mmCIF file of C-alpha atoms in Angstrom:
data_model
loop_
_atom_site.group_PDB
_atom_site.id
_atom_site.type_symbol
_atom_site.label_atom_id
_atom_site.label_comp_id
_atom_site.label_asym_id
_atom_site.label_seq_id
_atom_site.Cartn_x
_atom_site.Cartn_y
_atom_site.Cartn_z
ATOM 1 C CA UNK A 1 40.243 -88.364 4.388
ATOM 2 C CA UNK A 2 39.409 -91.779 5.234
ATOM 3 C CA UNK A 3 41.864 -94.813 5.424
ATOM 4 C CA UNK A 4 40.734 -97.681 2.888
ATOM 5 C CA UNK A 5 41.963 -101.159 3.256
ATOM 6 C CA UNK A 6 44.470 -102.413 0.544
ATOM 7 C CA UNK A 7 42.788 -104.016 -1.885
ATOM 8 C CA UNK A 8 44.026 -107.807 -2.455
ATOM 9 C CA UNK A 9 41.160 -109.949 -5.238
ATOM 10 C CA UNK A 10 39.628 -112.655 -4.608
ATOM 11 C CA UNK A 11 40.847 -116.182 -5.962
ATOM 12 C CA UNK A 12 40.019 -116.948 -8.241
ATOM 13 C CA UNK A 13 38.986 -113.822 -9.843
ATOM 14 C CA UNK A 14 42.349 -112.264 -10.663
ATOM 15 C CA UNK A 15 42.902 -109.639 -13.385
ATOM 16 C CA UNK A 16 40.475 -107.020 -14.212
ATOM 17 C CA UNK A 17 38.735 -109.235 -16.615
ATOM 18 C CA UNK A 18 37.404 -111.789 -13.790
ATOM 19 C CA UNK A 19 37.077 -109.438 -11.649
ATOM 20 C CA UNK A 20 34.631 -107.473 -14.085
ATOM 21 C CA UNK A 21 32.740 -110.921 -15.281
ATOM 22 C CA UNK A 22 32.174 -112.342 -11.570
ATOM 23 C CA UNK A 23 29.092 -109.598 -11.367
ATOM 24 C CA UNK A 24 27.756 -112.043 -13.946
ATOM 25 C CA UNK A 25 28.652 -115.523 -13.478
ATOM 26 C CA UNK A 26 28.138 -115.617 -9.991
ATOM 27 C CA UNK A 27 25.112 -113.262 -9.713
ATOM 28 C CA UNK A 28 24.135 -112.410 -5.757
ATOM 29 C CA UNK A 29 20.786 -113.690 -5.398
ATOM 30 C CA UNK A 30 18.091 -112.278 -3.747
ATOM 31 C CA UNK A 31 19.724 -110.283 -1.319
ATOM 32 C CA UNK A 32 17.184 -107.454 -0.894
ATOM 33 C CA UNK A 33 14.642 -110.096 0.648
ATOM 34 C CA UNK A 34 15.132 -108.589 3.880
ATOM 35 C CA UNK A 35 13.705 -105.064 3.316
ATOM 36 C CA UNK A 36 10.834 -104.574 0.883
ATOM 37 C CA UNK A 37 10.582 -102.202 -1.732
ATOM 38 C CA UNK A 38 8.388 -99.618 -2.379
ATOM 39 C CA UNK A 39 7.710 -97.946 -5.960
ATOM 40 C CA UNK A 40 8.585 -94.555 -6.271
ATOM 41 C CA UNK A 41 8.093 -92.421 -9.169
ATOM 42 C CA UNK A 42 9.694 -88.924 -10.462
ATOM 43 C CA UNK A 43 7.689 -86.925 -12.931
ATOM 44 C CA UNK A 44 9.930 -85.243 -15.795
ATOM 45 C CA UNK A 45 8.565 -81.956 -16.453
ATOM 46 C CA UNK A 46 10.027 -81.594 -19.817
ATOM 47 C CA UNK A 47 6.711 -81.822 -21.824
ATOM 48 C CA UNK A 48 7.480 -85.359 -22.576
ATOM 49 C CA UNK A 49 5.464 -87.327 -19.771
ATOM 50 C CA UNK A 50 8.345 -89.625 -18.635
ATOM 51 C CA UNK A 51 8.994 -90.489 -15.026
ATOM 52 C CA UNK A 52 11.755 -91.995 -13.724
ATOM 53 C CA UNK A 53 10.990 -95.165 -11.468
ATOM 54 C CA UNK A 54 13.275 -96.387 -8.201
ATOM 55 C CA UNK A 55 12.636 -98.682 -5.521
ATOM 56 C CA UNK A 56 13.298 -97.869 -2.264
ATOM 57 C CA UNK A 57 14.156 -99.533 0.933
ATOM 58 C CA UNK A 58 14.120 -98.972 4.448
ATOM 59 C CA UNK A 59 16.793 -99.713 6.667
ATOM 60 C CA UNK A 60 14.995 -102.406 9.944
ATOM 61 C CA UNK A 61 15.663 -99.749 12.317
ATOM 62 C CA UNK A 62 15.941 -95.560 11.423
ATOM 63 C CA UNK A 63 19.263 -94.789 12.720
ATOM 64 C CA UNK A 64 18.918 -90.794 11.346
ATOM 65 C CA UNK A 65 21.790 -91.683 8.404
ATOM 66 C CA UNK A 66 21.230 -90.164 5.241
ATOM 67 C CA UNK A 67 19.058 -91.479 1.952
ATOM 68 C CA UNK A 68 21.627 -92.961 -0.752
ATOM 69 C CA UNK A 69 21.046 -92.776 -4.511
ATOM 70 C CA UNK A 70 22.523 -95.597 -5.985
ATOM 71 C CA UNK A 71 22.497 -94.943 -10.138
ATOM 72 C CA UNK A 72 23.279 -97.846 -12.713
ATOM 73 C CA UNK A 73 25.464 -97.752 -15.383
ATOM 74 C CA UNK A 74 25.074 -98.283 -19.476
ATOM 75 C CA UNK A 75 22.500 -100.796 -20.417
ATOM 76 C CA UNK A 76 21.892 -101.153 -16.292
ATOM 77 C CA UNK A 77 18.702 -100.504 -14.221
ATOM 78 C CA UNK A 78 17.824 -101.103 -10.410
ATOM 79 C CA UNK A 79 18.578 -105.510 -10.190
ATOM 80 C CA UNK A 80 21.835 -105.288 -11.855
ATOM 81 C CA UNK A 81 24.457 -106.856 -9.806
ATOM 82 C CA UNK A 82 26.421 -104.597 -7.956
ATOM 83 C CA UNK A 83 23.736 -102.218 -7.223
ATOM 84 C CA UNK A 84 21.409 -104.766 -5.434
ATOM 85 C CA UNK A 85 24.634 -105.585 -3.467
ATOM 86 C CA UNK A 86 25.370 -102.412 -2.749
ATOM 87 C CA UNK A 87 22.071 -102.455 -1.670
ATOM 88 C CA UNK A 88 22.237 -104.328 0.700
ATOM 89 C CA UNK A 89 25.488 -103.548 2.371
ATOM 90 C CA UNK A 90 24.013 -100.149 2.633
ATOM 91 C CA UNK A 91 20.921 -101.425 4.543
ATOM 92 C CA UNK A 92 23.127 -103.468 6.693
ATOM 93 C CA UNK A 93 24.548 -100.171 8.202
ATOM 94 C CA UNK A 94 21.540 -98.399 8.630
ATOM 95 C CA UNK A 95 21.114 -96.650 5.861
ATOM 96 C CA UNK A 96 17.611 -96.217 3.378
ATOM 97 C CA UNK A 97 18.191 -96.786 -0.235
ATOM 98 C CA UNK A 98 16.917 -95.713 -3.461
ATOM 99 C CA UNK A 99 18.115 -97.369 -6.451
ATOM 100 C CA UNK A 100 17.268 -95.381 -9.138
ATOM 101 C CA UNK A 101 16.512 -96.263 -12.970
ATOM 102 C CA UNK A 102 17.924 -93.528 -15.942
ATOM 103 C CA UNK A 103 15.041 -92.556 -18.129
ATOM 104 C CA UNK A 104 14.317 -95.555 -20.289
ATOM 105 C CA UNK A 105 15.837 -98.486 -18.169
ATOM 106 C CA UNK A 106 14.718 -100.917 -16.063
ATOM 107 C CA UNK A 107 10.539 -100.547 -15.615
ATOM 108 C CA UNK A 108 10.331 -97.954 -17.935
ATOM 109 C CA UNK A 109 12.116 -99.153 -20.988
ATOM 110 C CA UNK A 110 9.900 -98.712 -24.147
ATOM 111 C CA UNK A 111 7.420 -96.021 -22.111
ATOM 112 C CA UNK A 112 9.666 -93.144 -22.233
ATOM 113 C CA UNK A 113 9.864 -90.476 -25.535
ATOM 114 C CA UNK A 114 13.641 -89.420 -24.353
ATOM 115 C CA UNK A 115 16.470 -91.989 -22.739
ATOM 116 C CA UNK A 116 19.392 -91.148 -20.567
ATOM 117 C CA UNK A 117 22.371 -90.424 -21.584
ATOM 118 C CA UNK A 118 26.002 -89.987 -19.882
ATOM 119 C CA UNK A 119 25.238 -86.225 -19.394
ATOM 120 C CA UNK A 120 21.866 -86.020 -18.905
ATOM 121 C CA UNK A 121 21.970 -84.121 -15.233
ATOM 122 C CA UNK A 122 18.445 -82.473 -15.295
ATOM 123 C CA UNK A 123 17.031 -85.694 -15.167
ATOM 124 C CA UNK A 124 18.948 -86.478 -11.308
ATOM 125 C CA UNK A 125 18.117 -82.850 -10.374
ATOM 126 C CA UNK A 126 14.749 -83.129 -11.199
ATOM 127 C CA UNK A 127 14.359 -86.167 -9.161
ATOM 128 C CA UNK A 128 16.835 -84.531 -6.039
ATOM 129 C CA UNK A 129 14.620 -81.466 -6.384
ATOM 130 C CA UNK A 130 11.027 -83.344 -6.134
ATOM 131 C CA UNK A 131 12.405 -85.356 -2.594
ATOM 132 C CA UNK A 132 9.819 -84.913 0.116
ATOM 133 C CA UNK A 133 10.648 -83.447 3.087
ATOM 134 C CA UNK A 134 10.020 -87.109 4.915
ATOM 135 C CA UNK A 135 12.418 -88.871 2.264
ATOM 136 C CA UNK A 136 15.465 -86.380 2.665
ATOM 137 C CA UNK A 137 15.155 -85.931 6.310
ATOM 138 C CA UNK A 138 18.367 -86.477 7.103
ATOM 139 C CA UNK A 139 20.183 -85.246 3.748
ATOM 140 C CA UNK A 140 21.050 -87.171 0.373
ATOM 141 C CA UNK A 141 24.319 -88.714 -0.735
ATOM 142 C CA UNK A 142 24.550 -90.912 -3.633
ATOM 143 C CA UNK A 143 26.586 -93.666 -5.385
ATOM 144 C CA UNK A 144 27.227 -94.000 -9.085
ATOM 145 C CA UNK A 145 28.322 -96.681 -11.091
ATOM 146 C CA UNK A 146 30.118 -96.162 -14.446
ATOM 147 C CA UNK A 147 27.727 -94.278 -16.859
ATOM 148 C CA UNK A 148 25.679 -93.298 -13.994
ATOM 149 C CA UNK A 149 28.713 -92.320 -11.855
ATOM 150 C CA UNK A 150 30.043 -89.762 -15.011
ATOM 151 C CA UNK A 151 26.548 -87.963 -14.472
ATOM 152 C CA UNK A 152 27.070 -87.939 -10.980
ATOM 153 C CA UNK A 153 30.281 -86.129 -11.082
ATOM 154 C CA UNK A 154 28.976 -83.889 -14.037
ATOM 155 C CA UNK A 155 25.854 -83.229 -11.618
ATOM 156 C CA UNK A 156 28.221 -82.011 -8.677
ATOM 157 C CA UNK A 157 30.263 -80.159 -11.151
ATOM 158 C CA UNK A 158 27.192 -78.034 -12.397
ATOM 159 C CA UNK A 159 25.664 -77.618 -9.286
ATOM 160 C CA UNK A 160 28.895 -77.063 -7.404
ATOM 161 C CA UNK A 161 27.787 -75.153 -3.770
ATOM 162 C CA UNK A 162 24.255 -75.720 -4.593
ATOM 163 C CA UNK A 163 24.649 -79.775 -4.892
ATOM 164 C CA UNK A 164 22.082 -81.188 -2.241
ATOM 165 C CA UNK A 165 24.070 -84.553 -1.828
ATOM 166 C CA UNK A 166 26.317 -84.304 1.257
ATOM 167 C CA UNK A 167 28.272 -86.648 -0.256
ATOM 168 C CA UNK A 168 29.340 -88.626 -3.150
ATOM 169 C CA UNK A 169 31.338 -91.612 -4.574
ATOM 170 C CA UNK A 170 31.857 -92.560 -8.140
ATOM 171 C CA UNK A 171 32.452 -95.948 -8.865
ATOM 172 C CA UNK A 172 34.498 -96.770 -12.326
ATOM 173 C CA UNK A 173 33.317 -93.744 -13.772
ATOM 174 C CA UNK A 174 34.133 -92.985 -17.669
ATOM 175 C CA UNK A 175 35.666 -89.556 -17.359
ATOM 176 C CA UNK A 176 36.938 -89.158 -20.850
ATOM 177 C CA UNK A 177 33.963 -90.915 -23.117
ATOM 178 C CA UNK A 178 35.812 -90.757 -25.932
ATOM 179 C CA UNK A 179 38.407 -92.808 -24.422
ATOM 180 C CA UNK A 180 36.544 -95.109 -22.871
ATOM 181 C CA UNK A 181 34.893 -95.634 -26.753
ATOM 182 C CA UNK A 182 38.422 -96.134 -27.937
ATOM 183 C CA UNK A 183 39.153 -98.950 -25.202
ATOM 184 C CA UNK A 184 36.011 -100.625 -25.836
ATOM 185 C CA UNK A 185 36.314 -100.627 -29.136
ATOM 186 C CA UNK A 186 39.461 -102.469 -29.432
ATOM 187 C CA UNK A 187 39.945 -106.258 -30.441
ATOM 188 C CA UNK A 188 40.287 -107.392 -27.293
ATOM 189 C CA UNK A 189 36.951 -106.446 -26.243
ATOM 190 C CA UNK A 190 34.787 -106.868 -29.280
ATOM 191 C CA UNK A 191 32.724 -109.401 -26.830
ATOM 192 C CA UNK A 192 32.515 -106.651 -24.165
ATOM 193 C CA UNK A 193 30.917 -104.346 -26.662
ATOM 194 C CA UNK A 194 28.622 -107.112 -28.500
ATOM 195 C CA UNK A 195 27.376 -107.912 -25.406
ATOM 196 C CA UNK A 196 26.703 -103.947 -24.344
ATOM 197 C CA UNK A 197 25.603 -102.915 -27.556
ATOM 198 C CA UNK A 198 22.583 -105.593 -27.585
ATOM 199 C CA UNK A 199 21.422 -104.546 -24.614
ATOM 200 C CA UNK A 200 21.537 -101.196 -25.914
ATOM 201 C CA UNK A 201 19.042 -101.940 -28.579
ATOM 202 C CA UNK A 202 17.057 -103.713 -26.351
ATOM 203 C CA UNK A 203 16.359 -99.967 -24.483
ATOM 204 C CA UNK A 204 15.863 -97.651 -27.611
ATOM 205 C CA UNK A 205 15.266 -98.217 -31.622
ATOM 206 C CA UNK A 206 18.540 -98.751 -33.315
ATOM 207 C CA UNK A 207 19.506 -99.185 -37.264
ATOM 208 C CA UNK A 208 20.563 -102.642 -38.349
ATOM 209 C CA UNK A 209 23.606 -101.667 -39.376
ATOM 210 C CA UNK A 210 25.145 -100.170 -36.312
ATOM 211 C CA UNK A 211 28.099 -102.513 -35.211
ATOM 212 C CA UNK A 212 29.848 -100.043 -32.190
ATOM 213 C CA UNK A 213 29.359 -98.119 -29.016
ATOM 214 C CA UNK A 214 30.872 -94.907 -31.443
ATOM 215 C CA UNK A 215 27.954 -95.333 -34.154
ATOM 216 C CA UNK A 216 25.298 -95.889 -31.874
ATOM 217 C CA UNK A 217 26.467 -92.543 -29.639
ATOM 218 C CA UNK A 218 26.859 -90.937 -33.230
ATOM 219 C CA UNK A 219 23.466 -92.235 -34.622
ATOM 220 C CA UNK A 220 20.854 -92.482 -31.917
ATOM 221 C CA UNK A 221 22.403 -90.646 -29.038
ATOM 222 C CA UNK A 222 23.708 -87.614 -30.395
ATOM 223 C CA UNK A 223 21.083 -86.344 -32.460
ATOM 224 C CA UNK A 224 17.963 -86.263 -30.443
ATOM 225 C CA UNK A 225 19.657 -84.640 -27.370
ATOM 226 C CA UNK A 226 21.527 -81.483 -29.444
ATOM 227 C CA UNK A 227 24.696 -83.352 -30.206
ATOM 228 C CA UNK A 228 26.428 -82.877 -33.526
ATOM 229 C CA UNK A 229 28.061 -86.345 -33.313
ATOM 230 C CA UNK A 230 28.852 -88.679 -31.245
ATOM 231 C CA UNK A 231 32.773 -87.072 -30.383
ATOM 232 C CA UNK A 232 30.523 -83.427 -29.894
ATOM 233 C CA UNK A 233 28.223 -85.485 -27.205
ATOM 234 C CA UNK A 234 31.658 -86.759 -25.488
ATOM 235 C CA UNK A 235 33.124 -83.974 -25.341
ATOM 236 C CA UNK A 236 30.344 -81.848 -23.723
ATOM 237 C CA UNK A 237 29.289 -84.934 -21.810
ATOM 238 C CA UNK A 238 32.867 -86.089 -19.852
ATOM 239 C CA UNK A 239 33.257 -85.257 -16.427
ATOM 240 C CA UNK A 240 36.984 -84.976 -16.161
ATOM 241 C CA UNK A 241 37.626 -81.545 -17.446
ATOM 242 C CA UNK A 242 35.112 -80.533 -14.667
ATOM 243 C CA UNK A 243 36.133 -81.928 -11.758
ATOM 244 C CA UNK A 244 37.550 -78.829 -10.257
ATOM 245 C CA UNK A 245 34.297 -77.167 -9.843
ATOM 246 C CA UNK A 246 32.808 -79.865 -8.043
ATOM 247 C CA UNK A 247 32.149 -78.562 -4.139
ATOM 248 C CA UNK A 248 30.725 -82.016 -2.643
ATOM 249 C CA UNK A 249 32.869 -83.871 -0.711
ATOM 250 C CA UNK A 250 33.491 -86.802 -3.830
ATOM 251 C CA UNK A 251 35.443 -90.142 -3.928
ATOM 252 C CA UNK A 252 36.448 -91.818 -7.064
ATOM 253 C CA UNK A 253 37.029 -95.509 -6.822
ATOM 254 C CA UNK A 254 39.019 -96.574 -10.294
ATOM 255 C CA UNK A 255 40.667 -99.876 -11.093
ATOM 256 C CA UNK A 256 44.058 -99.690 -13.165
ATOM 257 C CA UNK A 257 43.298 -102.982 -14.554
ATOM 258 C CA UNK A 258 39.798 -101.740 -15.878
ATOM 259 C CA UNK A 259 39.006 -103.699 -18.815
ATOM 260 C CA UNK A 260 36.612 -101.138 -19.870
ATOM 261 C CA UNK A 261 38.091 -97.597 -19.267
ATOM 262 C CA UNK A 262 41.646 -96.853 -19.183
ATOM 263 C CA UNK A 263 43.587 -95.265 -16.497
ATOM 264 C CA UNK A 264 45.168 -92.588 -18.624
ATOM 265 C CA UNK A 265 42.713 -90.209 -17.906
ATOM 266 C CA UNK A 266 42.902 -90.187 -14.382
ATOM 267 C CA UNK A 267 46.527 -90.103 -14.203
ATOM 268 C CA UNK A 268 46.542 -87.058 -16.303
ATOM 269 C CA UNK A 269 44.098 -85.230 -13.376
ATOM 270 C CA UNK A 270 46.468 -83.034 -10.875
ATOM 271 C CA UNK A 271 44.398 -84.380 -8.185
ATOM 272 C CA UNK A 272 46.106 -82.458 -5.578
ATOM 273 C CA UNK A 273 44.770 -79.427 -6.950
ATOM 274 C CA UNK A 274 41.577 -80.727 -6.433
ATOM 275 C CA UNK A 275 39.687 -79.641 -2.728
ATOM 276 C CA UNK A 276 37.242 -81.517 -2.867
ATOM 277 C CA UNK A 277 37.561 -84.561 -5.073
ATOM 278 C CA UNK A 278 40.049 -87.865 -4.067
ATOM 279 C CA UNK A 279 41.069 -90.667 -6.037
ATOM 280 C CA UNK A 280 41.777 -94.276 -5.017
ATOM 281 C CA UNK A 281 43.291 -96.208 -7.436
ATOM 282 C CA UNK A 282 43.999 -99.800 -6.408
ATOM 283 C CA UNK A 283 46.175 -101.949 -9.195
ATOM 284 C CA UNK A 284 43.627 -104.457 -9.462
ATOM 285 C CA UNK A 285 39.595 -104.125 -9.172
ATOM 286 C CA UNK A 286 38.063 -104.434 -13.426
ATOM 287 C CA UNK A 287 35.395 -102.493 -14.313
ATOM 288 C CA UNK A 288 32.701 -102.300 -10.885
ATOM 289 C CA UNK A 289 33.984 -105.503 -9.932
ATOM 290 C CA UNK A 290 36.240 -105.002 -6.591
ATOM 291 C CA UNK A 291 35.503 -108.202 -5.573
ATOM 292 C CA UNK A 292 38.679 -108.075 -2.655
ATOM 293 C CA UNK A 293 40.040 -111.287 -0.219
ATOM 294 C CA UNK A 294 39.298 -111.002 3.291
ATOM 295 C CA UNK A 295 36.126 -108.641 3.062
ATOM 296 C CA UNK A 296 32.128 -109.685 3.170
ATOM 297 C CA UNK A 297 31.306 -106.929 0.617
ATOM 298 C CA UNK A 298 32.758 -105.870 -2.435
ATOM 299 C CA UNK A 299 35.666 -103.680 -2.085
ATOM 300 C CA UNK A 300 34.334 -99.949 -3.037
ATOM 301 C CA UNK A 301 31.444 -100.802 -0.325
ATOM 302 C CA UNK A 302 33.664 -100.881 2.106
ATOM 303 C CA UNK A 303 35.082 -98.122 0.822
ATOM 304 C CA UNK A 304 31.585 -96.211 0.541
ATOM 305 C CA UNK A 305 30.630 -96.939 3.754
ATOM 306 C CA UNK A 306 33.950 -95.431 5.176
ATOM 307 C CA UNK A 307 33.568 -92.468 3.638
ATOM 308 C CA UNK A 308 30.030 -92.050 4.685
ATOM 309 C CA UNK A 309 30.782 -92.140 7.835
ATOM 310 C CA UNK A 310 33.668 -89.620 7.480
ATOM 311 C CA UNK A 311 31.232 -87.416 6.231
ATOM 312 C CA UNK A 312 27.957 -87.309 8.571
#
C-alpha cells in the first residue's frame, strides 16, 4: 500500500484530451543528456533472426536499486515522450533504466520478419530470461505504458509465482482491446485513430484500403500470429480477465477521463478480490498524460517511484 498524492492537472491542460496531447505539443527535450546510453540487444530465438533493441542507462552513482523496464505503447519505441521522461525521473532516484523497443519499433522497424503485438509475452520473457547476472543484480521491475503495459500485466498473469520482476506498474493499460477499439473508433476520435493508424503503417506493410484500428488488428495482426480475427486476437490478448492470477506486487494507474480507453472495464474488476493487483483511478489524467499541478514529474512517476520504494 502506498499513499499517492491527489492528483490536481496542470493549467492549462485540463480534460483528458490536453492532458493526453501535452506529450506532443510540448515534447521534453533532451532530458536523457545526463546519462549516456548504451545499445543493448536481445536475440529472439524463434527461427526468425529478430532482436529486440533497448538503450540503457546508468544511474551517476549505483545505489543497489533495481533495473526498470520501461515498455512503449502502440506505434511507440524508446524516445517517445513519456518514456524518456520517465526516464529520467527514474535516474534521478537512483535507479538504471532500460527502455525497451517491441519487435519492429523504434531501431528495428523494417528489420524484423514478426512485430509485436498486445499479447506477445514470449518476446519480454525472452529478453527477462537472457539478463546477465551483472544487469539484474539487484532484481527487475518494470513499467508499461498502454499497449506495452497490457503485455505487462498479461506477462505477470502467465508467469504468476515465476514472474522475475519484483514489481510492476501499468500505466493506461487497454485491458479490454475490444473496448478500447470501440472507443477509438468513435467520431470523436477519428483524429486520434488517423493519427495512430499512420504510424502503424509506417512499422509493418498494410493494404490501402484499411481505414481503422479494427481492420488493421483483423487484417495484418491477426493472421500472422494464429488469430482468427481481429475480436479472436482481443479476446485471447486482454489482460483483464487475468488479473487474478497475477502474483507480482502490480499497480494500475488509469485516468477516468481517458480519451482513449474507457473506464468501464476497470470498474467492472472486483478489485478487492484481487491480492496482489491495486488500482488508482484519479478523475482526471487522459491517456499517459498525468501531467498534475504542484509536482516536477508527471503524476504516475511519482506514483512509480512510491511504489518502488514500498516494494524494495
Amino acid at each position: 500500500m502506498i499513499k499517492a498524492p491527489f492528483f490536481v492537472p496542470l493549467p492549462p491542460w485540463i480534460g483528458g484530451d490536453l492532458q493526453t496531447l501535452r506529450n506532443y505539443l510540448r515534447p521534453p527535450g533532451d532530458v536523457l543528456a545526463p546519462w549516456p546510453g548504451e545499445v543493448l540487444r536481445f536475440a529472439m530465438k524463434d527461427g526468425t533472426d529478430d532482436e529486440l533493441i533497448g538503450t540503457l542507462h546508468r544511474p551517476t552513482e549505483e545505489q543497489g536499486r533495481p533495473l526498470l523496464l520501461l515498455l512503449h505503447g502502440l506505434a511507440g519505441c524508446e524516445e517517445s515522450s513519456y518514456v524518456r521522461v520517465s526516464a529520467r525521473d527514474l535516474l534521478q532516484a537512483g535507479y538504471p533504466v532500460l527502455r525497451l523497443n517491441w519487435r519492429g519499433a523504434g531501431p528495428s522497424m523494417g528489420k524484423t520478419q514478426a512485430f509485436y503485438h498486445a499479447g506477445r509475452t514470449e518476446d519480454l520473457t525472452a529478453v527477462i530470461g537472457s539478463m546477465s547476472g551483472a544487469l539484474a543484480r539487484n532484481g527487475l521491475a518494470a513499467i508499461g505504458y498502454s499497449l506495452g503495459a497490457n503485455v505487462l500485466l498479461k506477462y505477470l498473469s502467465e508467469r504468476g509465482g515465476l514472474s522475475h520482476l519484483r514489481a510492476a506498474i501499468a500505466v493506461s493499460p487497454p485491458i479490454d482491446l475490444h473496448a478500447a477499439q470501440r472507443r477509438i473508433a468513435e467520431r470523436r476520435n477519428r483524429r486520434y485513430q488517423h493519427y495512430l493508424l499512420e504510424r502503424m503503417r509506417r512499422e509493418r506493410s498494410c493494404p490501402d484500403d484499411v481505414r481503422s484500428i479494427l481492420e488493421f488488428d483483423d487484417r495484418v495482426v491477426a493472421p500472422p500470429n494464429g488469430f482468427r480475427d481481429a475480436l479472436d486476437y482481443y479476446a485471447q490478448c486482454s489482460a483483464g480477465p487475468r488479473l487474478g492470477a497475477i502474483r507480482t506486487q502490480t499497480i494500475i494507474i488509469h485516468a477516468a477521463d481517458d480519451p482513449w480507453i474507457p473506464s468501464r472495464p476497470f470498474r467492472e474488476i472486483a478489485w478487492g478480490q484481487l491480492k496482489n493487483v491495486r488500482l488508482l483511478m484519479p478523475w482526471s489524467g487522459g491517456h499517459v498524460g498525468f501531467h498534475a499541478l504542484g509536482l516536477k514529474r508527471p503524476w504516475h512517476d511519482e506514483v512509480a517511484l512510491r511504489f518502488l520504494a514500498a516494494n524494495r
